[in-house]
Amino acid sequence: ILVGFLPATLFSFLLSRYGATPGKMIFHLKVVSKEGSNPTFLMALLREIVGKFLSSIVFSLGYLWVIFDHEKQSWHDKLAKTHVVSTQPLTGFKKFLMYFLFSLIFILPIVAILAAVVIVVINPAAQMQKARGF
């Protein structure tokens, strides 16, 4: 529990204080409330803990939602009533890196599920038992 809540609490503090986490700062992104100010600590906590859990629970569909949403909000942004805005346009390597990292959000859960299926199908323990004649 501590491993999950400690970073989320830190990120919530950073969002309420600076409007961005270190990653967002690198990519010149900022999280703002409807009014255009930094989200409150409670808004940020709701976004980081409850919202991101909901966004990632089904193949990260909540993150992918920004593609379909007319306001370009993910599920955790909708829940906390926040928006992510760009403070500077991205160019060159930072733009490539951002697209690469964003695509990993969708690729990694699929790879994990496939790995779990392969492990269940192969089941090394069952193979060892068959070899020993159990």
Backbone as JSON Lines, residues from 0, in Angstrom:
{"i":0,"aa":"I","n":[0.83,-1.19,0.0],"ca":[0.0,0.0,0.0],"c":[0.87,1.25,0.0]}
{"i":1,"aa":"L","n":[1.95,1.23,0.81],"ca":[2.84,2.38,0.9],"c":[3.51,2.67,-0.44]}
{"i":2,"aa":"V","n":[3.87,1.62,-1.16],"ca":[4.54,1.79,-2.44],"c":[3.65,2.53,-3.43]}
{"i":3,"aa":"G","n":[2.35,2.31,-3.38],"ca":[1.43,2.99,-4.28],"c":[1.02,4.39,-3.83]}
{"i":4,"aa":"F","n":[0.78,4.52,-2.53],"ca":[0.25,5.79,-2.04],"c":[1.31,6.87,-1.83]}
{"i":5,"aa":"L","n":[2.53,6.47,-1.52],"ca":[3.58,7.46,-1.29],"c":[3.89,8.28,-2.55]}
{"i":6,"aa":"P","n":[4.15,7.63,-3.71],"ca":[4.37,8.43,-4.93],"c":[3.13,9.24,-5.33]}
{"i":7,"aa":"A","n":[1.95,8.66,-5.17],"ca":[0.72,9.38,-5.54],"c":[0.55,10.61,-4.67]}
{"i":8,"aa":"T","n":[0.89,10.51,-3.41],"ca":[0.8,11.67,-2.51],"c":[1.82,12.72,-2.9]}
{"i":9,"aa":"L","n":[3.03,12.29,-3.23],"ca":[4.07,13.23,-3.67],"c":[3.64,13.92,-4.96]}
{"i":10,"aa":"F","n":[3.14,13.16,-5.93],"ca":[2.7,13.74,-7.19],"c":[1.53,14.69,-6.96]}
{"i":11,"aa":"S","n":[0.65,14.35,-6.04],"ca":[-0.48,15.24,-5.72],"c":[0.02,16.56,-5.16]}
{"i":12,"aa":"F","n":[1.01,16.48,-4.29],"ca":[1.6,17.71,-3.75],"c":[2.21,18.55,-4.87]}
{"i":13,"aa":"L","n":[2.98,17.9,-5.76],"ca":[3.62,18.62,-6.86],"c":[2.58,19.25,-7.8]}
{"i":14,"aa":"L","n":[1.51,18.53,-8.07],"ca":[0.45,19.07,-8.93],"c":[-0.23,20.27,-8.29]}
{"i":15,"aa":"S","n":[-0.48,20.18,-6.99],"ca":[-1.15,21.3,-6.32],"c":[-0.21,22.5,-6.16]}
{"i":16,"aa":"R","n":[1.06,22.24,-6.03],"ca":[2.03,23.33,-5.82],"c":[2.51,23.95,-7.14]}
{"i":17,"aa":"Y","n":[2.91,23.07,-8.1],"ca":[3.52,23.54,-9.35],"c":[2.66,23.29,-10.59]}
{"i":18,"aa":"G","n":[1.63,22.47,-10.44],"ca":[0.78,22.15,-11.59],"c":[1.38,21.07,-12.47]}
{"i":19,"aa":"A","n":[2.48,20.46,-12.03],"ca":[3.14,19.45,-12.86],"c":[3.99,18.52,-12.0]}
{"i":20,"aa":"T","n":[4.13,17.29,-12.48],"ca":[5.07,16.34,-11.9],"c":[6.38,16.48,-12.68]}
{"i":21,"aa":"P","n":[7.46,15.86,-12.23],"ca":[8.73,16.0,-12.97],"c":[8.63,15.63,-14.45]}
{"i":22,"aa":"G","n":[7.9,14.58,-14.77],"ca":[7.74,14.19,-16.17],"c":[7.0,15.23,-16.98]}
{"i":23,"aa":"K","n":[5.97,15.79,-16.41],"ca":[5.22,16.84,-17.1],"c":[6.08,18.09,-17.27]}
{"i":24,"aa":"M","n":[6.93,18.38,-16.29],"ca":[7.82,19.53,-16.4],"c":[8.79,19.36,-17.57]}
{"i":25,"aa":"I","n":[9.31,18.15,-17.73],"ca":[10.25,17.87,-18.83],"c":[9.57,18.11,-20.18]}
{"i":26,"aa":"F","n":[8.31,17.69,-20.29],"ca":[7.59,17.81,-21.56],"c":[6.76,19.08,-21.67]}
{"i":27,"aa":"H","n":[6.97,20.02,-20.76],"ca":[6.29,21.32,-20.78],"c":[4.77,21.16,-20.76]}
{"i":28,"aa":"L","n":[4.3,20.31,-19.86],"ca":[2.87,20.1,-19.68],"c":[2.47,20.56,-18.28]}
{"i":29,"aa":"K","n":[1.23,20.95,-18.14],"ca":[0.74,21.42,-16.84],"c":[-0.69,20.94,-16.65]}
{"i":30,"aa":"V","n":[-1.03,20.56,-15.43],"ca":[-2.39,20.16,-15.08],"c":[-3.06,21.37,-14.45]}
{"i":31,"aa":"V","n":[-4.22,21.73,-14.99],"ca":[-4.96,22.89,-14.48],"c":[-6.39,22.5,-14.18]}
{"i":32,"aa":"S","n":[-6.99,23.23,-13.25],"ca":[-8.41,23.03,-12.92],"c":[-9.26,23.75,-13.96]}
{"i":33,"aa":"K","n":[-10.57,23.66,-13.83],"ca":[-11.47,24.34,-14.76],"c":[-11.21,25.84,-14.8]}
{"i":34,"aa":"E","n":[-10.83,26.38,-13.66],"ca":[-10.59,27.83,-13.56],"c":[-9.24,28.24,-14.15]}
{"i":35,"aa":"G","n":[-8.4,27.28,-14.46],"ca":[-7.08,27.59,-15.02],"c":[-5.97,27.66,-13.99]}
{"i":36,"aa":"S","n":[-6.28,27.41,-12.73],"ca":[-5.26,27.42,-11.69],"c":[-4.79,25.99,-11.41]}
{"i":37,"aa":"N","n":[-3.76,25.87,-10.58],"ca":[-3.31,24.54,-10.18],"c":[-4.44,23.84,-9.44]}
{"i":38,"aa":"P","n":[-4.55,22.52,-9.59],"ca":[-5.6,21.82,-8.85],"c":[-5.3,21.85,-7.35]}
{"i":39,"aa":"T","n":[-6.34,21.75,-6.55],"ca":[-6.13,21.68,-5.1],"c":[-5.49,20.33,-4.78]}
{"i":40,"aa":"F","n":[-4.95,20.2,-3.57],"ca":[-4.33,18.93,-3.18],"c":[-5.33,17.79,-3.23]}
{"i":41,"aa":"L","n":[-6.57,18.02,-2.78],"ca":[-7.59,16.96,-2.8],"c":[-7.98,16.59,-4.23]}
{"i":42,"aa":"M","n":[-8.07,17.58,-5.12],"ca":[-8.35,17.29,-6.54],"c":[-7.22,16.44,-7.12]}
{"i":43,"aa":"A","n":[-5.99,16.82,-6.81],"ca":[-4.83,16.1,-7.33],"c":[-4.77,14.68,-6.76]}
{"i":44,"aa":"L","n":[-5.09,14.54,-5.48],"ca":[-5.11,13.21,-4.85],"c":[-6.16,12.32,-5.49]}
{"i":45,"aa":"L","n":[-7.35,12.87,-5.74],"ca":[-8.41,12.13,-6.42],"c":[-7.95,11.72,-7.81]}
{"i":46,"aa":"R","n":[-7.28,12.62,-8.52],"ca":[-6.8,12.34,-9.87],"c":[-5.72,11.25,-9.86]}
{"i":47,"aa":"E","n":[-4.78,11.36,-8.93],"ca":[-3.63,10.46,-8.91],"c":[-3.95,9.07,-8.37]}
{"i":48,"aa":"I","n":[-4.81,8.97,-7.37],"ca":[-5.06,7.66,-6.76],"c":[-6.28,6.98,-7.37]}
{"i":49,"aa":"V","n":[-7.43,7.57,-7.22],"ca":[-8.66,6.93,-7.72],"c":[-8.72,7.0,-9.24]}
{"i":50,"aa":"G","n":[-8.49,8.18,-9.79],"ca":[-8.63,8.38,-11.23],"c":[-7.67,7.55,-12.06]}
{"i":51,"aa":"K","n":[-6.41,7.52,-11.68],"ca":[-5.44,6.76,-12.48],"c":[-5.65,5.26,-12.34]}
{"i":52,"aa":"F","n":[-6.16,4.82,-11.18],"ca":[-6.51,3.41,-11.05],"c":[-7.62,3.06,-12.04]}
{"i":53,"aa":"L","n":[-8.66,3.9,-12.09],"ca":[-9.76,3.66,-13.02],"c":[-9.3,3.76,-14.48]}
{"i":54,"aa":"S","n":[-8.41,4.69,-14.77],"ca":[-7.92,4.85,-16.14],"c":[-7.11,3.66,-16.62]}
{"i":55,"aa":"S","n":[-6.43,2.99,-15.7],"ca":[-5.55,1.9,-16.11],"c":[-6.17,0.52,-15.97]}
{"i":56,"aa":"I","n":[-7.32,0.41,-15.34],"ca":[-7.86,-0.9,-14.99],"c":[-8.21,-1.77,-16.21]}
{"i":57,"aa":"V","n":[-8.69,-1.19,-17.28],"ca":[-9.07,-1.97,-18.46],"c":[-8.17,-1.6,-19.63]}
{"i":58,"aa":"F","n":[-7.03,-2.26,-19.74],"ca":[-6.07,-2.03,-20.83],"c":[-5.71,-0.56,-21.02]}
{"i":59,"aa":"S","n":[-5.7,0.19,-19.95],"ca":[-5.36,1.63,-19.99],"c":[-6.3,2.42,-20.9]}
{"i":60,"aa":"L","n":[-7.52,1.97,-21.02],"ca":[-8.5,2.65,-21.87],"c":[-8.75,4.08,-21.42]}
{"i":61,"aa":"G","n":[-8.66,4.33,-20.12],"ca":[-8.88,5.68,-19.62],"c":[-7.86,6.67,-20.12]}
{"i":62,"aa":"Y","n":[-6.62,6.22,-20.36],"ca":[-5.59,7.09,-20.93],"c":[-5.84,7.3,-22.43]}
{"i":63,"aa":"L","n":[-6.24,6.24,-23.1],"ca":[-6.51,6.29,-24.54],"c":[-7.72,7.17,-24.85]}
{"i":64,"aa":"W","n":[-8.56,7.4,-23.86],"ca":[-9.79,8.15,-24.03],"c":[-9.55,9.55,-24.59]}
{"i":65,"aa":"V","n":[-8.37,10.12,-24.36],"ca":[-8.08,11.48,-24.84],"c":[-8.21,11.57,-26.36]}
{"i":66,"aa":"I","n":[-8.02,10.47,-27.05],"ca":[-8.11,10.46,-28.51],"c":[-9.56,10.7,-28.96]}
{"i":67,"aa":"F","n":[-10.51,10.16,-28.21],"ca":[-11.91,10.22,-28.59],"c":[-12.68,11.38,-27.96]}
{"i":68,"aa":"D","n":[-12.17,11.91,-26.87],"ca":[-12.89,12.93,-26.11],"c":[-12.74,14.3,-26.77]}
{"i":69,"aa":"H","n":[-13.85,15.03,-26.9],"ca":[-13.79,16.35,-27.55],"c":[-13.04,17.38,-26.7]}
{"i":70,"aa":"E","n":[-12.95,17.15,-25.38],"ca":[-12.18,18.05,-24.52],"c":[-10.77,17.56,-24.26]}
{"i":71,"aa":"K","n":[-10.41,16.41,-24.87],"ca":[-9.08,15.8,-24.72],"c":[-8.74,15.5,-23.27]}
{"i":72,"aa":"Q","n":[-9.71,14.94,-22.55],"ca":[-9.51,14.56,-21.16],"c":[-9.48,13.05,-21.01]}
{"i":73,"aa":"S","n":[-8.59,12.57,-20.17],"ca":[-8.59,11.16,-19.8],"c":[-9.62,10.97,-18.68]}
{"i":74,"aa":"W","n":[-9.84,9.72,-18.3],"ca":[-10.84,9.47,-17.26],"c":[-10.44,10.13,-15.94]}
{"i":75,"aa":"H","n":[-9.14,10.08,-15.6],"ca":[-8.73,10.66,-14.32],"c":[-8.85,12.19,-14.36]}
{"i":76,"aa":"D","n":[-8.71,12.79,-15.54],"ca":[-8.93,14.23,-15.65],"c":[-10.41,14.57,-15.52]}
{"i":77,"aa":"K","n":[-11.25,13.77,-16.11],"ca":[-12.7,14.0,-16.0],"c":[-13.14,13.9,-14.54]}
{"i":78,"aa":"L","n":[-12.65,12.88,-13.85],"ca":[-13.01,12.66,-12.46],"c":[-12.6,13.84,-11.57]}
{"i":79,"aa":"A","n":[-11.39,14.35,-11.79],"ca":[-10.87,15.45,-10.96],"c":[-11.22,16.83,-11.52]}
{"i":80,"aa":"K","n":[-11.88,16.84,-12.68],"ca":[-12.23,18.11,-13.35],"c":[-10.98,18.94,-13.65]}
{"i":81,"aa":"T","n":[-9.98,18.28,-14.27],"ca":[-8.75,18.94,-14.65],"c":[-8.49,18.76,-16.14]}
{"i":82,"aa":"H","n":[-7.56,19.55,-16.66],"ca":[-7.11,19.44,-18.04],"c":[-5.59,19.46,-18.05]}
{"i":83,"aa":"V","n":[-4.98,18.79,-19.0],"ca":[-3.53,18.88,-19.2],"c":[-3.31,19.81,-20.37]}
{"i":84,"aa":"V","n":[-2.51,20.85,-20.14],"ca":[-2.24,21.83,-21.19],"c":[-0.74,21.89,-21.45]}
{"i":85,"aa":"S","n":[-0.4,22.29,-22.65],"ca":[0.99,22.44,-23.04],"c":[1.43,23.88,-22.78]}
{"i":86,"aa":"T","n":[2.59,24.04,-22.15],"ca":[3.1,25.39,-21.9],"c":[4.06,25.83,-23.0]}
{"i":87,"aa":"Q","n":[4.58,24.87,-23.78],"ca":[5.46,25.13,-24.93],"c":[5.24,24.02,-25.93]}
{"i":88,"aa":"P","n":[5.33,24.31,-27.23],"ca":[5.2,23.22,-28.21],"c":[6.4,22.28,-28.13]}
{"i":89,"aa":"L","n":[6.14,20.99,-28.31],"ca":[7.22,20.0,-28.32],"c":[7.8,19.87,-29.72]}
{"i":90,"aa":"T","n":[9.12,19.71,-29.78],"ca":[9.78,19.51,-31.06],"c":[10.87,18.46,-30.9]}
{"i":91,"aa":"G","n":[11.3,17.92,-32.01],"ca":[12.46,17.03,-32.06],"c":[12.36,15.8,-31.18]}
{"i":92,"aa":"F","n":[13.45,15.56,-30.44],"ca":[13.57,14.35,-29.64],"c":[12.51,14.27,-28.54]}
{"i":93,"aa":"K","n":[12.18,15.38,-27.91],"ca":[11.16,15.35,-26.85],"c":[9.81,14.91,-27.39]}
{"i":94,"aa":"K","n":[9.49,15.32,-28.6],"ca":[8.22,14.91,-29.21],"c":[8.23,13.41,-29.47]}
{"i":95,"aa":"F","n":[9.33,12.9,-30.04],"ca":[9.46,11.46,-30.29],"c":[9.37,10.68,-28.98]}
{"i":96,"aa":"L","n":[10.09,11.15,-27.96],"ca":[10.11,10.47,-26.68],"c":[8.72,10.43,-26.06]}
{"i":97,"aa":"M","n":[7.99,11.51,-26.17],"ca":[6.65,11.55,-25.6],"c":[5.73,10.54,-26.3]}
{"i":98,"aa":"Y","n":[5.77,10.48,-27.61],"ca":[4.96,9.49,-28.33],"c":[5.37,8.07,-27.98]}
{"i":99,"aa":"F","n":[6.67,7.84,-27.84],"ca":[7.18,6.51,-27.5],"c":[6.68,6.09,-26.12]}
{"i":100,"aa":"L","n":[6.83,6.96,-25.12],"ca":[6.4,6.63,-23.77],"c":[4.88,6.45,-23.7]}
{"i":101,"aa":"F","n":[4.15,7.28,-24.41],"ca":[2.69,7.16,-24.41],"c":[2.27,5.82,-25.01]}
{"i":102,"aa":"S","n":[2.96,5.37,-26.06],"ca":[2.61,4.08,-26.67],"c":[2.93,2.92,-25.74]}
{"i":103,"aa":"L","n":[3.94,3.06,-24.89],"ca":[4.26,1.99,-23.94],"c":[3.13,1.74,-22.95]}
{"i":104,"aa":"I","n":[2.38,2.77,-22.63],"ca":[1.26,2.63,-21.7],"c":[0.29,1.58,-22.21]}
{"i":105,"aa":"F","n":[0.16,1.46,-23.52],"ca":[-0.79,0.51,-24.1],"c":[-0.14,-0.83,-24.44]}
{"i":106,"aa":"I","n":[1.14,-0.81,-24.74],"ca":[1.82,-2.04,-25.13],"c":[2.15,-2.91,-23.91]}
{"i":107,"aa":"L","n":[2.6,-2.31,-22.82],"ca":[3.03,-3.1,-21.66],"c":[1.93,-3.96,-21.05]}
{"i":108,"aa":"P","n":[0.69,-3.48,-20.88],"ca":[-0.34,-4.39,-20.34],"c":[-0.63,-5.58,-21.26]}
{"i":109,"aa":"I","n":[-0.58,-5.36,-22.55],"ca":[-0.82,-6.45,-23.5],"c":[0.3,-7.48,-23.41]}
{"i":110,"aa":"V","n":[1.55,-7.01,-23.33],"ca":[2.7,-7.91,-23.19],"c":[2.59,-8.69,-21.88]}
{"i":111,"aa":"A","n":[2.18,-8.05,-20.8],"ca":[2.05,-8.73,-19.51],"c":[0.99,-9.82,-19.57]}
{"i":112,"aa":"I","n":[-0.13,-9.54,-20.22],"ca":[-1.19,-10.54,-20.33],"c":[-0.72,-11.72,-21.18]}
{"i":113,"aa":"L","n":[-0.05,-11.43,-22.29],"ca":[0.48,-12.52,-23.12],"c":[1.51,-13.35,-22.36]}
{"i":114,"aa":"A","n":[2.35,-12.71,-21.58],"ca":[3.35,-13.44,-20.78],"c":[2.65,-14.33,-19.76]}
{"i":115,"aa":"A","n":[1.61,-13.83,-19.12],"ca":[0.88,-14.64,-18.15],"c":[0.23,-15.85,-18.82]}
{"i":116,"aa":"V","n":[-0.33,-15.65,-20.01],"ca":[-0.94,-16.77,-20.74],"c":[0.11,-17.81,-21.09]}
{"i":117,"aa":"V","n":[1.26,-17.37,-21.57],"ca":[2.33,-18.31,-21.92],"c":[2.8,-19.08,-20.7]}
{"i":118,"aa":"I","n":[2.94,-18.41,-19.57],"ca":[3.37,-19.09,-18.35],"c":[2.35,-20.12,-17.92]}
{"i":119,"aa":"V","n":[1.07,-19.79,-18.01],"ca":[0.02,-20.73,-17.62],"c":[0.0,-21.92,-18.57]}
{"i":120,"aa":"V","n":[0.17,-21.66,-19.86],"ca":[0.14,-22.75,-20.85],"c":[1.35,-23.66,-20.68]}
{"i":121,"aa":"I","n":[2.51,-23.07,-20.52],"ca":[3.73,-23.87,-20.39],"c":[3.78,-24.52,-19.01]}
{"i":122,"aa":"N","n":[3.48,-23.76,-17.97],"ca":[3.47,-24.22,-16.58],"c":[4.68,-25.11,-16.27]}
{"i":123,"aa":"P","n":[5.82,-24.52,-16.0],"ca":[7.04,-25.29,-15.76],"c":[6.9,-26.31,-14.64]}
{"i":124,"aa":"A","n":[6.13,-26.04,-13.61],"ca":[5.97,-26.99,-12.51],"c":[5.28,-28.26,-13.0]}
{"i":125,"aa":"A","n":[4.25,-28.1,-13.84],"ca":[3.55,-29.28,-14.36],"c":[4.46,-30.08,-15.29]}
{"i":126,"aa":"Q","n":[5.28,-29.39,-16.07],"ca":[6.22,-30.09,-16.96],"c":[7.21,-30.92,-16.16]}
{"i":127,"aa":"M","n":[7.69,-30.37,-15.03],"ca":[8.64,-31.09,-14.18],"c":[7.98,-32.32,-13.57]}
{"i":128,"aa":"Q","n":[6.69,-32.17,-13.16],"ca":[5.99,-33.31,-12.57],"c":[5.78,-34.41,-13.6]}
{"i":129,"aa":"K","n":[5.48,-34.04,-14.85],"ca":[5.31,-35.04,-15.91],"c":[6.62,-35.78,-16.16]}
{"i":130,"aa":"A","n":[7.72,-35.04,-16.16],"ca":[9.03,-35.64,-16.41],"c":[9.41,-36.61,-15.31]}
{"i":131,"aa":"R","n":[9.0,-36.31,-14.09],"ca":[9.32,-37.19,-12.94],"c":[8.34,-38.35,-12.82]}
{"i":132,"aa":"G","n":[7.27,-38.3,-13.56],"ca":[6.3,-39.4,-13.55],"c":[5.26,-39.28,-12.45]}
{"i":133,"aa":"F","n":[5.02,-38.09,-11.94],"ca":[4.0,-37.89,-10.9],"c":[2.64,-37.8,-11.5]}
